[in-house]
XYZ file of C-alpha atoms in Angstrom:
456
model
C 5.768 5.972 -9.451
C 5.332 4.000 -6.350
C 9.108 4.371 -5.491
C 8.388 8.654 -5.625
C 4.727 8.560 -3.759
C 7.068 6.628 -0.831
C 10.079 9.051 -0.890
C 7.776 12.245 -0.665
C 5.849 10.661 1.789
C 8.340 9.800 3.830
C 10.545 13.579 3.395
C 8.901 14.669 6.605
C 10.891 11.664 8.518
C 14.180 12.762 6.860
C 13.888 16.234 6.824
C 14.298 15.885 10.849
C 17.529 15.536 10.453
C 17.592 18.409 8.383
C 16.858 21.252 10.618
C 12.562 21.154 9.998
C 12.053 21.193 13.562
C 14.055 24.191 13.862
C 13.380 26.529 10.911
C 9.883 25.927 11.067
C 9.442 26.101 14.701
C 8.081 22.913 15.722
C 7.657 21.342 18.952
C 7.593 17.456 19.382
C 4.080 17.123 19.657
C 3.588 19.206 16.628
C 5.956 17.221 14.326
C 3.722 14.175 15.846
C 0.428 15.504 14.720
C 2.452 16.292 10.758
C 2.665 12.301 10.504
C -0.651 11.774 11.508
C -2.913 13.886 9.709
C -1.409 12.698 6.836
C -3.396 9.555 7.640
C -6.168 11.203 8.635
C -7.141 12.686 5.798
C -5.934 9.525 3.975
C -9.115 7.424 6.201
C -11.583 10.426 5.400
C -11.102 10.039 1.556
C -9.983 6.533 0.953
C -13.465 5.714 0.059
C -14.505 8.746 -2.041
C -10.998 7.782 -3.711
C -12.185 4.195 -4.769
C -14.939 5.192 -5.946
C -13.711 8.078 -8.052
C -11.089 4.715 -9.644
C -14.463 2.761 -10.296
C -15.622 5.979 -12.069
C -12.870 6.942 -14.265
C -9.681 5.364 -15.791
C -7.470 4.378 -13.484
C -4.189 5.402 -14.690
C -5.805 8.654 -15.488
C -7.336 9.485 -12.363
C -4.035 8.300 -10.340
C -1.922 10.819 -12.551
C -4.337 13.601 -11.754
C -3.919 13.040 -7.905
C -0.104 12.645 -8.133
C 0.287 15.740 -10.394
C -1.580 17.575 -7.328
C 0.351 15.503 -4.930
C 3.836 17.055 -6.782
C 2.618 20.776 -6.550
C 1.389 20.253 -2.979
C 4.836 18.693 -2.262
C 6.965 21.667 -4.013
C 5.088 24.297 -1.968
C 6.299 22.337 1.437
C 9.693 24.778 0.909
C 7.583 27.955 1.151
C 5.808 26.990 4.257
C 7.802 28.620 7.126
C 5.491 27.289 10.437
C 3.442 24.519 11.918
C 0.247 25.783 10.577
C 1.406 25.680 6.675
C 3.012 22.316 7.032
C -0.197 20.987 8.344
C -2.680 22.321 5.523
C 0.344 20.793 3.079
C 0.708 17.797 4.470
C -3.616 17.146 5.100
C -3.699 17.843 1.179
C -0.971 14.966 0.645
C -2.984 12.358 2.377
C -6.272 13.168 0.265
C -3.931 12.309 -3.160
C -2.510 9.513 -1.415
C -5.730 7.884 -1.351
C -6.045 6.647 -4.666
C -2.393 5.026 -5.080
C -2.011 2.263 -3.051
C -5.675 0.668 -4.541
C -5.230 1.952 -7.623
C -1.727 0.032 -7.905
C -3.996 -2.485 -6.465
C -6.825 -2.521 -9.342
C -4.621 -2.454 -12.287
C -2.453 -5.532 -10.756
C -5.353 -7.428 -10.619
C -6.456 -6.623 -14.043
C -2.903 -7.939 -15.788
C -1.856 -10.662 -13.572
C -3.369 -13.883 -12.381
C -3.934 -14.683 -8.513
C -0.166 -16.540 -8.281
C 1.176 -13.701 -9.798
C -0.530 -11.018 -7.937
C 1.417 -11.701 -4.911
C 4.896 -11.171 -6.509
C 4.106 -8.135 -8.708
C 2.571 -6.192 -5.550
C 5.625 -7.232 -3.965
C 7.911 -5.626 -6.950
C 6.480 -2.424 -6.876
C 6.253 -2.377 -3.162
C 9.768 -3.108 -2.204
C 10.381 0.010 -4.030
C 9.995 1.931 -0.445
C 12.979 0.438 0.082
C 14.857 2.118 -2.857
C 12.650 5.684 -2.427
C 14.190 5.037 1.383
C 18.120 4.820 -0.319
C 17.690 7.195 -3.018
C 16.404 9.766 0.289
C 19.215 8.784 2.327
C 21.807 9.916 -0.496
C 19.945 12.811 -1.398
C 20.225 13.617 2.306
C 23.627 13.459 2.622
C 24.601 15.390 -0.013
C 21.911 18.406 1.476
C 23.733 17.921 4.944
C 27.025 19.410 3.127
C 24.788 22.296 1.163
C 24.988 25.788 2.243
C 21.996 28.006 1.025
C 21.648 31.004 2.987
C 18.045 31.106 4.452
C 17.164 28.182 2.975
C 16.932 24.782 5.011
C 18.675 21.871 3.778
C 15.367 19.782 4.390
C 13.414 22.544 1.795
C 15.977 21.511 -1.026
C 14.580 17.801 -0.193
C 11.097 19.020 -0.915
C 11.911 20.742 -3.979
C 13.561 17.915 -5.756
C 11.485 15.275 -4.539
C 8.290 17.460 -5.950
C 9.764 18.111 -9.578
C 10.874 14.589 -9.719
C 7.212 13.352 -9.319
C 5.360 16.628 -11.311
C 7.750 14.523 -14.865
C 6.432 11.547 -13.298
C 3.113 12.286 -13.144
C 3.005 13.518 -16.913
C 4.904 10.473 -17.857
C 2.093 8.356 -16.328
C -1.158 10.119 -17.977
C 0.503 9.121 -21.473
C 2.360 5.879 -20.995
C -0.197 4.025 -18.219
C -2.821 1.394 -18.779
C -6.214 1.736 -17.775
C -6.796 -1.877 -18.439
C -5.885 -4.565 -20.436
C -8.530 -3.476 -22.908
C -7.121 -0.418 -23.539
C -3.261 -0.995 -22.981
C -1.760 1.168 -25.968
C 1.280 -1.251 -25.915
C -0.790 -4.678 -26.652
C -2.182 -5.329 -29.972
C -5.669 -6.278 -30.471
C -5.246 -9.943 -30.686
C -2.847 -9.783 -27.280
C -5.761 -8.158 -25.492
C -7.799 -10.378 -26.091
C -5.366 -12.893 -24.787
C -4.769 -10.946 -21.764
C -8.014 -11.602 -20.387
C -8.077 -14.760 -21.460
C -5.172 -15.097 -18.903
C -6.682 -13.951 -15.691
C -9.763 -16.030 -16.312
C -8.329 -18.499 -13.267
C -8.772 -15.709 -11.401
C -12.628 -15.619 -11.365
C -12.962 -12.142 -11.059
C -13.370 -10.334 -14.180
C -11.759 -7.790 -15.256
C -13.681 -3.967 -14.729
C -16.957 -2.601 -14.194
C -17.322 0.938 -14.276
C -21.363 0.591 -12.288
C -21.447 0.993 -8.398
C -23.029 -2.018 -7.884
C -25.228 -1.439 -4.149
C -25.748 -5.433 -3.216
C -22.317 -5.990 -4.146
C -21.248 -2.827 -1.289
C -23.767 -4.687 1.495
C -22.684 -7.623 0.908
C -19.053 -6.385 1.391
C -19.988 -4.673 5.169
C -21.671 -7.802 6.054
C -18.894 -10.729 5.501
C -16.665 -11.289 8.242
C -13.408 -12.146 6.714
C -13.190 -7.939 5.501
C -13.358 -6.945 8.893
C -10.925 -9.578 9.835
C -8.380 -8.037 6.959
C -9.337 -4.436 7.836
C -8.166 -5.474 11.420
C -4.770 -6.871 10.578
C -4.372 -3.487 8.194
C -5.036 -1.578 11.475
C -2.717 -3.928 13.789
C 0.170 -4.424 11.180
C 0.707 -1.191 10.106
C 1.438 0.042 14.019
C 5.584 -0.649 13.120
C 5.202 1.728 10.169
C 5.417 4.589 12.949
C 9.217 3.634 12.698
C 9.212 5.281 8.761
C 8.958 9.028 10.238
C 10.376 8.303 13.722
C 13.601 6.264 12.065
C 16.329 9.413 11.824
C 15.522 10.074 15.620
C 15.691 6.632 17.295
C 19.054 5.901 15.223
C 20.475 9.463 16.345
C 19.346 8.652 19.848
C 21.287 5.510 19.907
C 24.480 7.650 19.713
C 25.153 8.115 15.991
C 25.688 11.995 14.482
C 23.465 13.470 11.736
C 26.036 12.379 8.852
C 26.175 8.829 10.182
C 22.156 8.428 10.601
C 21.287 10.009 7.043
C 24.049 6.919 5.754
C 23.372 3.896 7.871
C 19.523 5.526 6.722
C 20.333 3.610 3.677
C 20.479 0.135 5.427
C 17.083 0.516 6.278
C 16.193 0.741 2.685
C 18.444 -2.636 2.108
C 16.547 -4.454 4.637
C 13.218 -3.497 3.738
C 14.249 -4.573 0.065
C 15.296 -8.192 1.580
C 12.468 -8.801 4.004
C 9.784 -7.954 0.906
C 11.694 -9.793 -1.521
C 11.741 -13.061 1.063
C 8.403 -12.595 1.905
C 6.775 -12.509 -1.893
C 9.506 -15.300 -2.102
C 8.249 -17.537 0.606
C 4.726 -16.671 -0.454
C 5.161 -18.561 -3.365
C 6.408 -21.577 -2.548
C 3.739 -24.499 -2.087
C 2.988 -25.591 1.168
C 3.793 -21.902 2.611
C 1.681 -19.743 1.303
C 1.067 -16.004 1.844
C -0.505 -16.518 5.758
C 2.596 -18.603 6.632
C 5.100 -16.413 5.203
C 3.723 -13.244 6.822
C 4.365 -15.221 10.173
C 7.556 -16.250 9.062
C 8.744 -12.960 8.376
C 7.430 -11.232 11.105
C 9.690 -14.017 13.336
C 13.028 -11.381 12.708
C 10.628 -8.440 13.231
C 9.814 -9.460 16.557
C 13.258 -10.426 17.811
C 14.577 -7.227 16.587
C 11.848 -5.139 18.570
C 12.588 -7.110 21.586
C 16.518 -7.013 20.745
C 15.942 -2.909 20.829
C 13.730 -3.512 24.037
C 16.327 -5.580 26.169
C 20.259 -4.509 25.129
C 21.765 -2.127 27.162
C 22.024 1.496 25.942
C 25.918 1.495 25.649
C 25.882 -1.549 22.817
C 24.716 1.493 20.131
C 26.011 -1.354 17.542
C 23.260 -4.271 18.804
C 21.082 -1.683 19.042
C 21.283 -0.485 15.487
C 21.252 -4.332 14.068
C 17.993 -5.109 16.458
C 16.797 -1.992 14.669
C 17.533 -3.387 11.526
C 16.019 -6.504 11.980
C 12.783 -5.010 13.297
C 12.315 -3.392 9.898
C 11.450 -6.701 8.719
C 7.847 -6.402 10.257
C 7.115 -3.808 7.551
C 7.185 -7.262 4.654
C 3.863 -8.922 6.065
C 1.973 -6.134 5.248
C 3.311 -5.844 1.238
C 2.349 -9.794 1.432
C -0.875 -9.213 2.068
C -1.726 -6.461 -0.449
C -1.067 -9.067 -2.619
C -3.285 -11.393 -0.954
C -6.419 -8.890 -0.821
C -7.501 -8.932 -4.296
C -7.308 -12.742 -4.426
C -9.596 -12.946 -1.721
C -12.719 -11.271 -3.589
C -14.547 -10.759 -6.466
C -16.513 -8.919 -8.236
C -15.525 -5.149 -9.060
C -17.840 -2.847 -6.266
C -16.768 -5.446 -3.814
C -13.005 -5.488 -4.727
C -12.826 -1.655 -4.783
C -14.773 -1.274 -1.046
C -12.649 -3.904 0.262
C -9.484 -2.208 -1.136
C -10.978 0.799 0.902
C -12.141 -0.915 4.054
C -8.792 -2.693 4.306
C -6.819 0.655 3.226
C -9.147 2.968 5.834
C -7.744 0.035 8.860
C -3.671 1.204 7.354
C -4.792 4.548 7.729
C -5.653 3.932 11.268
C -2.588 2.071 11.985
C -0.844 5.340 10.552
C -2.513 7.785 12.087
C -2.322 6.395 15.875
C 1.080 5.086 15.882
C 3.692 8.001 16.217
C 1.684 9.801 19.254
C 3.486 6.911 21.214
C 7.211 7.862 20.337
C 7.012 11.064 23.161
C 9.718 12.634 24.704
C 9.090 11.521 27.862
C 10.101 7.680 26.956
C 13.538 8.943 25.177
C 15.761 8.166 24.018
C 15.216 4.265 24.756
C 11.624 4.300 24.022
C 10.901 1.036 25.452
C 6.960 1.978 25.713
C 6.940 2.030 22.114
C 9.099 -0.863 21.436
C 6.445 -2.692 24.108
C 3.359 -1.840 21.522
C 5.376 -2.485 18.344
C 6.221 -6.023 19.722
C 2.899 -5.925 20.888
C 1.106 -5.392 17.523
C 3.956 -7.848 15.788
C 2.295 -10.964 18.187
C -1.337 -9.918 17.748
C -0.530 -9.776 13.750
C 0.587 -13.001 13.605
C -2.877 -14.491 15.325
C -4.933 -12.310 13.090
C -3.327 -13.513 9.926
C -3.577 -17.775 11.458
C -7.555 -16.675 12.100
C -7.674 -15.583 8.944
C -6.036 -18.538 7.032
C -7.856 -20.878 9.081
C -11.689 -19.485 8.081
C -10.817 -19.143 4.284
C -9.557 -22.597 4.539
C -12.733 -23.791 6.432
C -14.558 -21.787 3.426
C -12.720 -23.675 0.371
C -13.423 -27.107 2.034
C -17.049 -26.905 2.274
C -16.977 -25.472 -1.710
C -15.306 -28.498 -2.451
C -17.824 -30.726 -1.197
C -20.950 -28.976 -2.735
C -22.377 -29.909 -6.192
C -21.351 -28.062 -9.673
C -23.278 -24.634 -9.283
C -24.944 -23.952 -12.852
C -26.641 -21.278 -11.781
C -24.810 -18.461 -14.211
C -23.731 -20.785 -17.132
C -26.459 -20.167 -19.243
C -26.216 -16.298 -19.592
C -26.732 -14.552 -23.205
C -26.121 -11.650 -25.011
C -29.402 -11.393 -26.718
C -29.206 -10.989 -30.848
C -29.305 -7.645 -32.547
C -29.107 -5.993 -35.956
C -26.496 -3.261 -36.561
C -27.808 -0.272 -38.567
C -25.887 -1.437 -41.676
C -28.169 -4.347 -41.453
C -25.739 -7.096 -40.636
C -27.341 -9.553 -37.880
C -25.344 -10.305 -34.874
C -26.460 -13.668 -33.324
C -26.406 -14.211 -29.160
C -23.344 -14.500 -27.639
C -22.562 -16.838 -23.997
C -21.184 -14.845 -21.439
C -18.790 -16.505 -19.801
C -19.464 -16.616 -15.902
C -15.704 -15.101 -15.072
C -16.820 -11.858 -17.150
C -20.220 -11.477 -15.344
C -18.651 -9.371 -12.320
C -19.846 -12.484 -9.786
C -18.977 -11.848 -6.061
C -16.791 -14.533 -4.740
C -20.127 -15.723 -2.545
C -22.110 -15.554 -5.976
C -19.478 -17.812 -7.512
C -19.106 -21.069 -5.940
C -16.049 -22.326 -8.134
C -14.007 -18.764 -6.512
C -11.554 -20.346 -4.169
C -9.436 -18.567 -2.006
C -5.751 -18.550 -2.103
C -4.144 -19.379 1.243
C-alpha cells in the first residue's frame, strides 16, 4: 500500500518527462504550484484526518481514503489543462492525509518501541521501489504510441487501477488493531498486547481526550519535532523536480527515466542504513539521522561545486544527496516512541505531519527557471536545510536525554497503581469481581507516567 500511495504521488514528477507540460499546457510556474497544493491541502486536513483515525477503524478508514485516492488518480488522464490537474491533484492531498499516521498508529499498536523504528523503516523504503517500479513503467510508455493520448496519461491509468485492487484488498485483509486482527487467535491477542506493554503507551482509545490535546500544544519537544518535519522535508522538493535536474545535466529522456531507477536504489540503501544504524546501541535514532545526512550533504555540495561539463560527478553527487531523504523515515519511527497516550499520539502525529506538509508545500517554488539548469540557489537551501536538520535533531536528543535523567532520579510514582474495574453482575446472574487495571492500559500521557522513558 505504502509502495502505491508513493508511486501515484510521485506520477506528477515522472510524467514530466512524459510530455504533461506539453499536452496539458503548462507553464513552469504552473507545474510548481501542481506539487504544492498537493501539500496544501495535505496541512489543511491532516488534523481532521487524525481525528477521523481516532474515530473509526483504522484500516477501514485508510481504505476508504485510498479507494477515493485511486478514482481521483484514474481521472488525472481525462484532465486536459492546468485548472483540472489542480482540482485532481488538491483532492489527492486531502486522502493523503490519513496514510502516513495511520501507517503510523497501527505500527505502534503491533510492535514494541525497538521495533518501531525498523518496521517504519520497512514500509518506508518502499518509495524507493514505487520510485523503480515508475521508472520501468516509464520507459516502456516512452516507446508507446497512442494517438491523442499522452504517454504520461497511460502512467495515471495504471498507477490508479493498481491502487483501486489495492484498496479493496486492504478493507478485507487489514488490522484495525491487535484486538481485532482476523489472523491472530484469541489467546495470541491477548499476547500481543502483552508485548507492547514496554512500550507504556497502551494500545487504542477511540475518546478525544481535551487535556490530553492541551497538553500536546503546550510541551516543547512537539514543536521541536514539528520543526525538524518542516526543515527536513525541504530535500523532498528533489522527488517531483528529479527527471528535470538529471535531464538538465545532459542526459536524454530514455536515459533519465533509467538512471531514474538509481534513485530508487539509493533511497532503498540510505533507509535501510539508517533503520540499521538506528538500532545499534550507543547510536541511536538522533545519531544515525546525523550520520546519514553526512552523504546527503556532500552530495548537495558535490552538485553545488563540480563544473557543468563532469554530467557523470554530477549525477553521483545527485545520487548521494538522495540520502538526506533517510533521516526523515528514522524519525517517523522515533515519533511514536516519544509519547503516550492515544489523543496525544494522534495530535502529535498531526502536528509533526502538518510541519512535512510545510516542508512540501514551500520547497519546489525554489527550483525556477531563472537558476537553470545548475540550480545552485536551490542546492544552497537544500544544503542549507541538511545543516540546520542536523542541529535540530542534537537539540532534540539532548532535552529528551536531560528529561530521562531527572525521571531516573525521582521516587517510584504510585500514583495510578491502584486503579479498579469496579464489580458487576451480568444479567445471567454470574458475579464478576474487580479487576486491576494495569497502568500501561490506562491511556497515561508520557508526563502522566513517570516510568515512560524516551528512546534516544
Amino acid at each position: 500500500m505504502y509502495l502505491m500511495t508513493f508511486a501515484d504521488k510521485t506520477t506528477l514528477g515522472q510524467s514530466a518527462v512524459l510530455g504533461i507540460e506539453e499536452t496539458a499546457h503548462l507553464n513552469e510556474n504552473q507545474f510548481d504550484w501542481l506539487s504544492s497544493v498537493f501539500y496544501l491541502t495535505y496541512l489543511a486536513f491532516e488534523y481532521p484526518q487524525n481525528l477521523a483515525l481516532q474515530r473509526f477503524p483504522v484500516g477501514k478508514w485508510m481504505s476508504v481514503n485510498i479507494f477515493v485516492w485511486a478514482v481521483v488518480l484514474l481521472s488525472h488522464a481525462a484532465c486536459h489543462s492546468f485548472g483540472g490537474l489542480f482540482a485532481v491533484r488538491f483532492i489527492l492531498g486531502i486522502c493523503e492525509g490519513a496514510i502516513t499516521p495511520g501507517f503510523m498508529i497501527v505500527t505502534s499498536m503491533f510492535y514494541t518501541r525497538q521495533e518501531q523504528n525498523k518496521r517504519v523503516g520497512y514500509w518506508f523504503l518502499m518509495n524507493g521501489f514505487a520510485v523503480i517500479f515508475l521508472g520501468f513503467v516509464s520507459f516502456g510508455l516512452l516507446h508507446s504510441n497512442t494517438e491523442n493520448f499522452a504517454p504520461w496519461r497511460w502512467l495515471m491509468i495504471i498507477t490508479g487501477l493498481i491502487t483501486l485492487v489495492t484498496s479493496v484488498c486492504f478493507w478485507f485483509w487489514f488490522p484495525n488493531s491487535p484486538t481485532t486482527a482476523w489472523f491472530l487467535t484469541a489467546e495470541e491477542r491477548v499476547l500481543a498486547l502483552q508485548r507492547i506493554k514496554v512500550n507504556q503507551t497502551g494500545v487504542e482509545n477511540k475518546h478525544w481526550k481535551r487535556e490530553q490535546f492541551i497538553e500536546t500544544l503546550q510541551d516543547p519537544k512537539i514543536w521541536v519535532m514539528a520543526l525538524f518535519a518542516a526543515v527536513a522535508n525541504i530535500p523532498n522538493s528533489l522527488t517531483n523536480q528529479r527527471q528535470l535536474i538529471v535531464a538538465q545535466f545532459g542526459f536524454t529522456p530514455i536515459e533519465t527515466t533509467l538512471l531514474g531507477c538509481v534513485d530508487g536504489v539509493m533511497e532503498i540503501l540510505s533507509i535501510w542504513l539508517g533503520i540499521s544504524l538506528a538500532g545499534v546501541k550507543g547510536i541511536g535514532r538522533a545519531y544515525a539521522g546525523v550520520m546519514i545526512y553526512i552523504p546527503g550533504l556532500l552530495g548537495a555540495l558535490l552538485v553545488n561545486l563540480l563544473p557543468s561539463h563532469l554530467k557523470v560527478g554530477l549525477l553521483f553527487g545527485y545520487w548521494l544527496s538522495i540520502f538526506s531523504i533517510a533521516p526523515f523515515a528514522i524519525f517517523l519511527g522515533w515519533v511514536s516512541g516519544l509519547v503516550s497516550g492515544h489523543t496525544k499520539r494522534t495530535t502529535t502525529n498531526a502536528i509533526v505531519l502538518i510541519g512535512y506538509a510545510i516542508g512540501n508545500f514551500a520547497s519546489p517554488f525554489v527550483w525556477k527557471s531563472v537558476y537553470q539548469p545548475r540550480n545552485h540557489v536551490p542546492w544552497d537551501l537544500l544544503a542549507t536545510s541538511m545543516g540546520a536538520s542536523i542541529l535540530i535533531l542534537l537539540i532534540l536528543r539532548t532535552m529528551l536525554a536531560r528529561e530521562n535523567a531527572c525521571r531516573d532520579k525521582e521516587t517510584c510514582q504510585d500514583d495510578y497503581d491502584d486503579i479498579y474495574l469496579p464489580s458487576k453482575e451480568l444479567d445471567s446472574g454470574i458475579s464478576v469481581p474487580r479487576r486491576k487495571i494495569d497502568k500501561v492500559f490506562l491511556d497515561l500521557t508520557d508526563l502522566q507516567n513517570r516510568d515512560f522513558r524516551y528512546t534516544l
